[in-house]
Tab-separated table of C-alpha atoms in Angstrom:
chain	number	residue	atom	x	y	z
A	10	UNK	CA	0.000	0.000	0.000
A	11	UNK	CA	1.342	3.448	-0.887
A	12	UNK	CA	2.578	5.417	2.086
A	13	UNK	CA	1.007	8.473	0.507
A	14	UNK	CA	-2.322	7.231	1.791
A	15	UNK	CA	-3.460	8.831	5.011
A	16	UNK	CA	-4.729	5.427	6.128
A	17	UNK	CA	-1.136	4.715	7.131
A	18	UNK	CA	-1.307	7.264	9.937
A	19	UNK	CA	-4.851	6.546	11.039
A	20	UNK	CA	-4.699	2.736	10.805
A	21	UNK	CA	-8.267	2.794	9.485
A	22	UNK	CA	-8.607	0.993	6.196
A	23	UNK	CA	-12.303	1.646	5.701
A	24	UNK	CA	-14.409	4.712	6.445
A	25	UNK	CA	-16.761	4.836	9.422
A	26	UNK	CA	-20.413	4.033	8.936
A	27	UNK	CA	-22.489	7.217	9.038
A	28	UNK	CA	-25.548	7.143	11.349
A	29	UNK	CA	-28.566	9.286	10.484
A	30	UNK	CA	-27.956	13.012	10.155
A	31	UNK	CA	-27.865	15.065	13.346
A	32	UNK	CA	-28.251	18.717	14.335
A	33	UNK	CA	-24.593	19.005	15.359
A	34	UNK	CA	-22.852	21.039	12.675
A	35	UNK	CA	-19.315	22.308	12.332
A	36	UNK	CA	-18.889	26.071	12.303
A	37	UNK	CA	-16.191	27.377	9.982
A	38	UNK	CA	-13.301	27.951	12.402
A	39	UNK	CA	-10.983	30.327	10.533
A	40	UNK	CA	-12.750	33.626	11.122
A	41	UNK	CA	-11.503	36.962	12.414
A	42	UNK	CA	-11.271	36.881	16.203
A	43	UNK	CA	-10.931	33.103	16.475
A	44	UNK	CA	-8.184	32.023	18.876
A	45	UNK	CA	-6.312	28.720	18.975
A	46	UNK	CA	-3.728	27.217	21.295
A	47	UNK	CA	-0.952	25.901	19.065
A	48	UNK	CA	1.667	23.379	20.125
A	49	UNK	CA	4.989	23.080	18.377
A	50	UNK	CA	5.074	20.045	16.104
A	51	UNK	CA	7.822	18.184	14.275
A	52	UNK	CA	6.406	16.515	11.157
A	53	UNK	CA	7.679	13.136	10.013
A	54	UNK	CA	10.298	13.250	7.294
A	55	UNK	CA	9.448	12.992	3.626
A	56	UNK	CA	11.307	9.701	3.414
A	57	UNK	CA	9.267	8.283	6.302
A	58	UNK	CA	6.113	9.181	4.395
A	59	UNK	CA	7.380	7.722	1.138
A	60	UNK	CA	7.368	11.074	-0.656
A	61	UNK	CA	10.786	10.389	-2.155
A	62	UNK	CA	9.209	7.655	-4.267
A	63	UNK	CA	7.261	8.305	-7.450
A	64	UNK	CA	3.874	7.288	-6.117
A	65	UNK	CA	0.519	8.961	-6.416
A	66	UNK	CA	-2.114	9.588	-3.793
A	67	UNK	CA	-4.954	7.058	-4.149
A	68	UNK	CA	-8.516	8.164	-4.734
A	69	UNK	CA	-11.371	7.659	-2.283
A	70	UNK	CA	-13.935	5.337	-3.806
A	71	UNK	CA	-16.141	5.117	-0.697
A	72	UNK	CA	-19.380	7.074	-0.445
A	73	UNK	CA	-18.526	8.893	2.771
A	74	UNK	CA	-18.894	12.544	3.851
A	75	UNK	CA	-15.697	14.576	3.774
A	76	UNK	CA	-16.047	15.429	7.474
A	77	UNK	CA	-16.204	11.763	8.442
A	78	UNK	CA	-13.228	10.973	6.236
A	79	UNK	CA	-11.175	13.660	7.952
A	80	UNK	CA	-12.154	12.439	11.423
A	81	UNK	CA	-11.228	8.878	10.499
A	82	UNK	CA	-7.909	9.878	8.951
A	83	UNK	CA	-5.951	12.153	11.305
A	84	UNK	CA	-2.669	13.668	10.153
A	85	UNK	CA	0.609	11.764	10.291
A	86	UNK	CA	1.739	11.863	13.936
A	87	UNK	CA	5.259	13.287	14.065
A	88	UNK	CA	6.301	14.693	17.457
A	89	UNK	CA	4.191	17.206	19.401
A	90	UNK	CA	5.956	19.311	22.045
A	91	UNK	CA	3.210	19.777	24.610
A	92	UNK	CA	5.164	22.337	26.636
A	93	UNK	CA	5.979	24.644	23.704
A	94	UNK	CA	2.768	26.542	23.007
A	95	UNK	CA	1.636	29.834	21.528
A	96	UNK	CA	-1.708	31.554	21.174
A	97	UNK	CA	-2.868	32.303	17.647
A	98	UNK	CA	-5.592	34.869	17.065
A	99	UNK	CA	-6.865	35.502	13.549
A	100	UNK	CA	-6.755	39.201	12.690
A	101	UNK	CA	-7.482	38.958	8.970
A	102	UNK	CA	-8.453	36.331	6.416
A	103	UNK	CA	-6.084	36.176	3.453
A	104	UNK	CA	-7.442	33.095	1.679
A	105	UNK	CA	-10.013	30.993	3.498
A	106	UNK	CA	-13.033	28.870	2.728
A	107	UNK	CA	-13.970	25.634	1.035
A	108	UNK	CA	-12.076	24.131	-1.892
A	109	UNK	CA	-9.039	26.380	-1.533
A	110	UNK	CA	-6.540	23.913	-0.036
A	111	UNK	CA	-4.581	25.408	2.865
A	112	UNK	CA	-6.176	28.312	4.732
A	113	UNK	CA	-4.112	31.511	4.922
A	114	UNK	CA	-4.680	33.977	7.751
A	115	UNK	CA	-2.908	36.944	9.290
A	116	UNK	CA	-2.405	36.591	13.034
A	117	UNK	CA	-2.849	39.336	15.610
A	118	UNK	CA	0.911	39.403	16.238
A	119	UNK	CA	1.624	40.069	12.568
A	120	UNK	CA	2.542	36.681	11.136
A	121	UNK	CA	0.985	34.554	8.415
A	122	UNK	CA	-0.370	31.149	9.441
A	123	UNK	CA	-0.869	28.551	6.736
A	124	UNK	CA	-3.323	25.930	7.992
A	125	UNK	CA	-3.486	22.556	6.240
A	126	UNK	CA	-7.034	21.567	7.128
A	127	UNK	CA	-8.227	18.716	4.874
A	128	UNK	CA	-11.876	19.517	5.604
A	129	UNK	CA	-11.547	22.561	3.349
A	130	UNK	CA	-9.540	20.944	0.562
A	131	UNK	CA	-11.350	20.045	-2.656
A	132	UNK	CA	-13.158	16.758	-1.952
A	133	UNK	CA	-14.815	15.931	-5.257
A	134	UNK	CA	-12.577	15.248	-8.243
A	135	UNK	CA	-14.144	17.365	-11.010
A	136	UNK	CA	-12.866	15.054	-13.737
A	137	UNK	CA	-13.628	11.675	-12.177
A	138	UNK	CA	-16.479	9.980	-10.302
A	139	UNK	CA	-14.527	9.604	-7.069
A	140	UNK	CA	-13.295	11.771	-4.218
A	141	UNK	CA	-9.787	12.912	-3.382
A	142	UNK	CA	-7.929	11.729	-0.298
A	143	UNK	CA	-7.838	15.201	1.209
A	144	UNK	CA	-6.181	13.971	4.409
A	145	UNK	CA	-3.241	12.612	2.431
A	146	UNK	CA	-2.986	15.777	0.355
A	147	UNK	CA	-2.982	17.985	3.461
A	148	UNK	CA	-0.311	15.779	5.031
A	149	UNK	CA	1.881	16.005	1.956
A	150	UNK	CA	1.504	19.776	1.633
A	151	UNK	CA	2.329	20.399	5.289
A	152	UNK	CA	5.263	17.996	5.486
A	153	UNK	CA	6.753	19.246	2.219
A	154	UNK	CA	6.459	22.941	3.072
A	155	UNK	CA	7.860	22.463	6.572
A	156	UNK	CA	10.731	20.434	5.107
A	157	UNK	CA	11.527	23.207	2.624
A	158	UNK	CA	11.719	25.880	5.303
A	159	UNK	CA	13.777	23.600	7.535
A	160	UNK	CA	16.174	22.848	4.671
A	161	UNK	CA	16.749	26.570	4.148
A	162	UNK	CA	16.836	27.703	7.789
A	163	UNK	CA	20.650	27.709	7.999
A	164	UNK	CA	21.117	29.615	4.744
A	165	UNK	CA	21.140	33.379	4.195
A	166	UNK	CA	17.810	33.294	2.364
A	167	UNK	CA	15.123	33.501	5.115
A	168	UNK	CA	14.099	37.123	5.448
A	169	UNK	CA	15.356	37.787	1.926
A	170	UNK	CA	14.255	35.576	-0.973
A	171	UNK	CA	12.128	33.396	1.331
A	172	UNK	CA	9.983	34.410	4.309
A	173	UNK	CA	11.392	34.165	7.802
A	174	UNK	CA	10.118	30.872	9.212
A	175	UNK	CA	8.547	30.577	12.663
A	176	UNK	CA	8.037	26.864	12.870
A	177	UNK	CA	5.478	24.109	12.416
A	178	UNK	CA	2.570	23.735	14.818
A	179	UNK	CA	-0.582	21.769	15.547
A	180	UNK	CA	-3.994	22.916	16.766
A	181	UNK	CA	-7.183	21.103	17.769
A	182	UNK	CA	-10.358	21.955	15.861
A	183	UNK	CA	-13.863	21.030	17.146
A	184	UNK	CA	-15.758	19.125	14.488
A	185	UNK	CA	-19.362	17.998	14.765
A	186	UNK	CA	-20.303	14.740	13.067
A	187	UNK	CA	-23.111	12.248	13.562
A	188	UNK	CA	-24.482	14.042	16.604
A	189	UNK	CA	-21.156	14.086	18.421
A	190	UNK	CA	-18.629	16.896	18.754
A	191	UNK	CA	-15.146	15.558	18.140
A	192	UNK	CA	-11.775	17.234	17.833
A	193	UNK	CA	-9.354	17.018	14.939
A	194	UNK	CA	-5.645	17.764	14.974
A	195	UNK	CA	-4.760	20.206	12.207
A	196	UNK	CA	-1.224	21.195	11.228
A	197	UNK	CA	0.081	24.618	10.263
A	198	UNK	CA	3.223	26.624	9.659
A	199	UNK	CA	3.854	30.214	10.717
A	200	UNK	CA	5.935	32.599	8.645
A	201	UNK	CA	6.752	36.224	8.027
A	202	UNK	CA	4.059	38.422	6.533
A	203	UNK	CA	5.473	39.831	3.297
A	204	UNK	CA	4.323	43.394	2.632
A	205	UNK	CA	4.157	43.971	-1.079
A	206	UNK	CA	2.469	42.817	-4.261
A	207	UNK	CA	2.576	39.485	-6.048
A	208	UNK	CA	3.883	39.450	-9.604
A	209	UNK	CA	0.464	38.123	-10.601
A	210	UNK	CA	-1.118	41.390	-9.448
A	211	UNK	CA	1.482	43.580	-11.129
A	212	UNK	CA	1.059	44.453	-14.805
A	213	UNK	CA	4.508	44.127	-16.421
A	214	UNK	CA	3.520	46.562	-19.183
A	215	UNK	CA	3.353	49.353	-16.591
A	216	UNK	CA	7.058	48.895	-15.831
A	217	UNK	CA	10.077	49.975	-17.805
A	218	UNK	CA	12.184	47.387	-19.601
A	219	UNK	CA	14.944	47.988	-17.057
A	220	UNK	CA	12.577	47.279	-14.171
A	221	UNK	CA	11.371	44.035	-15.749
A	222	UNK	CA	14.966	42.973	-16.314
A	223	UNK	CA	15.854	43.756	-12.697
A	224	UNK	CA	12.915	41.735	-11.403
A	225	UNK	CA	13.543	38.758	-13.675
A	226	UNK	CA	17.278	38.729	-12.955
A	227	UNK	CA	16.518	38.681	-9.230
A	228	UNK	CA	13.912	35.924	-9.679
A	229	UNK	CA	16.121	33.740	-11.861
A	230	UNK	CA	19.078	34.002	-9.504
A	231	UNK	CA	16.811	33.328	-6.504
A	232	UNK	CA	15.561	30.170	-8.199
A	233	UNK	CA	19.126	28.980	-8.791
A	234	UNK	CA	20.173	29.890	-5.243
A	235	UNK	CA	17.393	27.730	-3.810
A	236	UNK	CA	18.061	24.852	-6.222
A	237	UNK	CA	21.673	24.661	-5.156
A	238	UNK	CA	20.661	24.906	-1.500
A	239	UNK	CA	18.467	21.824	-1.823
A	240	UNK	CA	14.983	23.150	-2.668
A	241	UNK	CA	13.378	23.331	-6.125
A	242	UNK	CA	10.220	25.445	-6.279
A	243	UNK	CA	7.972	23.412	-8.581
A	244	UNK	CA	5.167	25.984	-8.618
A	245	UNK	CA	7.138	29.054	-9.599
A	246	UNK	CA	4.260	31.127	-10.923
A	247	UNK	CA	3.767	34.923	-10.655
A	248	UNK	CA	1.280	34.400	-7.807
A	249	UNK	CA	4.064	32.847	-5.710
A	250	UNK	CA	6.547	35.702	-6.064
A	251	UNK	CA	6.193	38.787	-3.865
A	252	UNK	CA	7.803	42.151	-4.625
A	253	UNK	CA	8.369	44.797	-1.943
A	254	UNK	CA	9.654	48.305	-2.679
A	255	UNK	CA	12.304	49.365	-0.170
A	256	UNK	CA	12.697	53.068	-0.912
A	257	UNK	CA	10.663	56.077	-1.944
A	258	UNK	CA	11.537	55.891	-5.635
A	259	UNK	CA	8.637	53.522	-6.325
A	260	UNK	CA	10.830	51.882	-8.954
A	261	UNK	CA	12.145	48.340	-9.168
A	262	UNK	CA	15.738	49.447	-9.538
A	263	UNK	CA	18.932	47.785	-8.329
A	264	UNK	CA	18.798	47.461	-4.551
A	265	UNK	CA	15.444	49.208	-4.356
A	266	UNK	CA	13.216	46.197	-3.867
A	267	UNK	CA	12.944	42.800	-2.261
A	268	UNK	CA	11.864	39.683	-4.155
A	269	UNK	CA	10.497	36.849	-2.028
A	270	UNK	CA	9.318	33.413	-3.153
A	271	UNK	CA	6.410	31.872	-1.238
A	272	UNK	CA	4.311	28.685	-1.198
A	273	UNK	CA	6.687	25.714	-1.001
A	274	UNK	CA	4.136	22.929	-0.590
A	275	UNK	CA	4.825	21.540	-4.077
A	276	UNK	CA	8.605	21.797	-4.049
A	277	UNK	CA	11.092	19.026	-4.715
A	278	UNK	CA	14.356	18.164	-3.010
A	279	UNK	CA	17.187	17.126	-5.367
A	280	UNK	CA	18.967	15.335	-2.535
A	281	UNK	CA	16.006	12.944	-2.356
A	282	UNK	CA	16.959	11.698	-5.813
A	283	UNK	CA	20.740	11.428	-5.718
A	284	UNK	CA	21.799	12.273	-2.172
A	285	UNK	CA	23.866	15.285	-3.227
A	286	UNK	CA	21.723	17.703	-5.237
A	287	UNK	CA	22.675	19.440	-8.501
A	288	UNK	CA	26.268	18.993	-9.649
A	289	UNK	CA	28.423	22.144	-9.460
A	290	UNK	CA	29.096	21.955	-13.204
A	291	UNK	CA	25.433	22.916	-13.761
A	292	UNK	CA	25.597	26.002	-11.537
A	293	UNK	CA	24.376	28.510	-14.098
A	294	UNK	CA	20.852	29.854	-14.775
A	295	UNK	CA	21.179	29.091	-18.496
A	296	UNK	CA	20.804	25.356	-17.832
A	297	UNK	CA	17.391	25.942	-16.242
A	298	UNK	CA	15.882	29.090	-17.761
A	299	UNK	CA	16.547	28.900	-21.490
A	300	UNK	CA	13.183	27.824	-22.887
A	301	UNK	CA	10.994	29.206	-20.076
A	302	UNK	CA	8.225	30.176	-22.480
A	303	UNK	CA	5.613	30.942	-19.803
A	304	UNK	CA	7.468	33.969	-18.488
A	305	UNK	CA	7.680	35.264	-22.056
A	306	UNK	CA	3.950	34.703	-22.562
A	307	UNK	CA	3.167	36.504	-19.287
A	308	UNK	CA	5.045	39.564	-20.505
A	309	UNK	CA	7.871	39.464	-17.978
A	310	UNK	CA	10.475	38.517	-20.568
A	311	UNK	CA	10.716	39.826	-24.142
A	312	UNK	CA	10.274	37.584	-27.176
A	313	UNK	CA	12.413	34.461	-27.413
A	314	UNK	CA	15.590	35.613	-29.154
A	315	UNK	CA	15.744	38.889	-27.250
A	316	UNK	CA	15.119	37.119	-23.929
A	317	UNK	CA	17.736	34.438	-24.560
A	318	UNK	CA	20.298	36.963	-25.768
A	319	UNK	CA	19.741	38.917	-22.547
A	320	UNK	CA	20.230	35.749	-20.476
A	321	UNK	CA	23.462	34.912	-22.279
A	322	UNK	CA	24.754	38.436	-21.731
A	323	UNK	CA	23.852	38.174	-18.040
A	324	UNK	CA	25.212	34.725	-17.199
A	325	UNK	CA	27.121	33.196	-20.108
A	326	UNK	CA	30.444	34.382	-18.717
A	327	UNK	CA	29.577	33.391	-15.145
A	328	UNK	CA	27.616	36.468	-14.084
A	329	UNK	CA	28.646	39.180	-11.659
A	330	UNK	CA	31.856	38.408	-9.749
A	331	UNK	CA	31.975	34.945	-11.308
A	332	UNK	CA	29.070	33.656	-9.217
A	333	UNK	CA	28.302	30.891	-11.727
A	334	UNK	CA	30.280	28.558	-13.952
A	335	UNK	CA	31.109	29.823	-17.441
A	336	UNK	CA	29.046	28.110	-20.148
A	337	UNK	CA	29.094	28.089	-23.937
A	338	UNK	CA	26.250	28.070	-26.400
A	339	UNK	CA	25.578	24.828	-28.250
A	340	UNK	CA	26.114	25.631	-31.955
A	341	UNK	CA	23.760	22.815	-32.930
A	342	UNK	CA	20.872	24.149	-30.845
A	343	UNK	CA	18.356	26.470	-32.466
A	344	UNK	CA	16.964	27.298	-29.007
A	345	UNK	CA	20.065	29.006	-27.577
A	346	UNK	CA	20.776	26.029	-25.306
A	347	UNK	CA	24.144	25.806	-23.533
A	348	UNK	CA	26.475	22.879	-24.054
A	349	UNK	CA	25.660	20.402	-21.322
A	350	UNK	CA	28.782	19.159	-19.533
A	351	UNK	CA	29.458	15.479	-19.640
A	352	UNK	CA	29.523	13.391	-16.507
A	353	UNK	CA	33.032	13.195	-15.135
A	354	UNK	CA	34.419	9.706	-15.516
A	355	UNK	CA	36.064	8.309	-12.417
């Protein structure tokens, strides 16, 4: 049985039988003013959960209410530190509600809490006649995002190209089902609140060409920095990149803004595959960004030849202060690809 399945943690292989409906209903918990007592939690590792293997999350073929499924399939246990607690009060909803995966809220003390509550994940598969194992999806999202922040905690990136991380936690949520009020453990992470605008909400045509180049150069180098620190952001879309102006110029000029990547629940870890991560001979953005058509289509990069010529001028010779390896263009490639180095023979 795949360890992706949340049945591994709950030890329940079949859903509970649902008695007749009852008047006990669950009130949506993530509202302004709601307060929770959170306990620090260490999630199990990705390898313990089997996430390093190429396995999918199985579907739910049982006819069972989502609430009952969540009660019967608690999150993977990990380690809860009962003595390490903090109060969390919701001051503002950022993204909450049904069918929106993790809930995002601003806390009264100024942090962002990302709550992986499977009861508010999408339950019905819109393309198939079965349901999704929301408990397993919530587990995977939480464990992966916490692992990403933990992997980067000893680097220089938190507070710069990634949010400052304030740990992983667990809370208890009252949940009415079948006439009985029960409690569910729900996991969350707490991070810095980034003041700024996402690239999705910024029209690139309102910026100068120099500003777009500055932003894209910062983004591309941030992506490479994280890759070679052990984390690959597999959902690097404009909505997951925040921009914050740092001075009064209101321009995205050199040194005048911060770029911060968010939302690491879908990331990958190269060390999971080979134990070491990317080889140093590939330490250059041209190996990863030549051919990134989406960013051209979104208007953040110019048309293909102009974009690729700019990239080669930026990083072909190793970039500023020789940060990257020098690469050469493949004369046989019509797509401006670099020559890929051969594996060193031992």
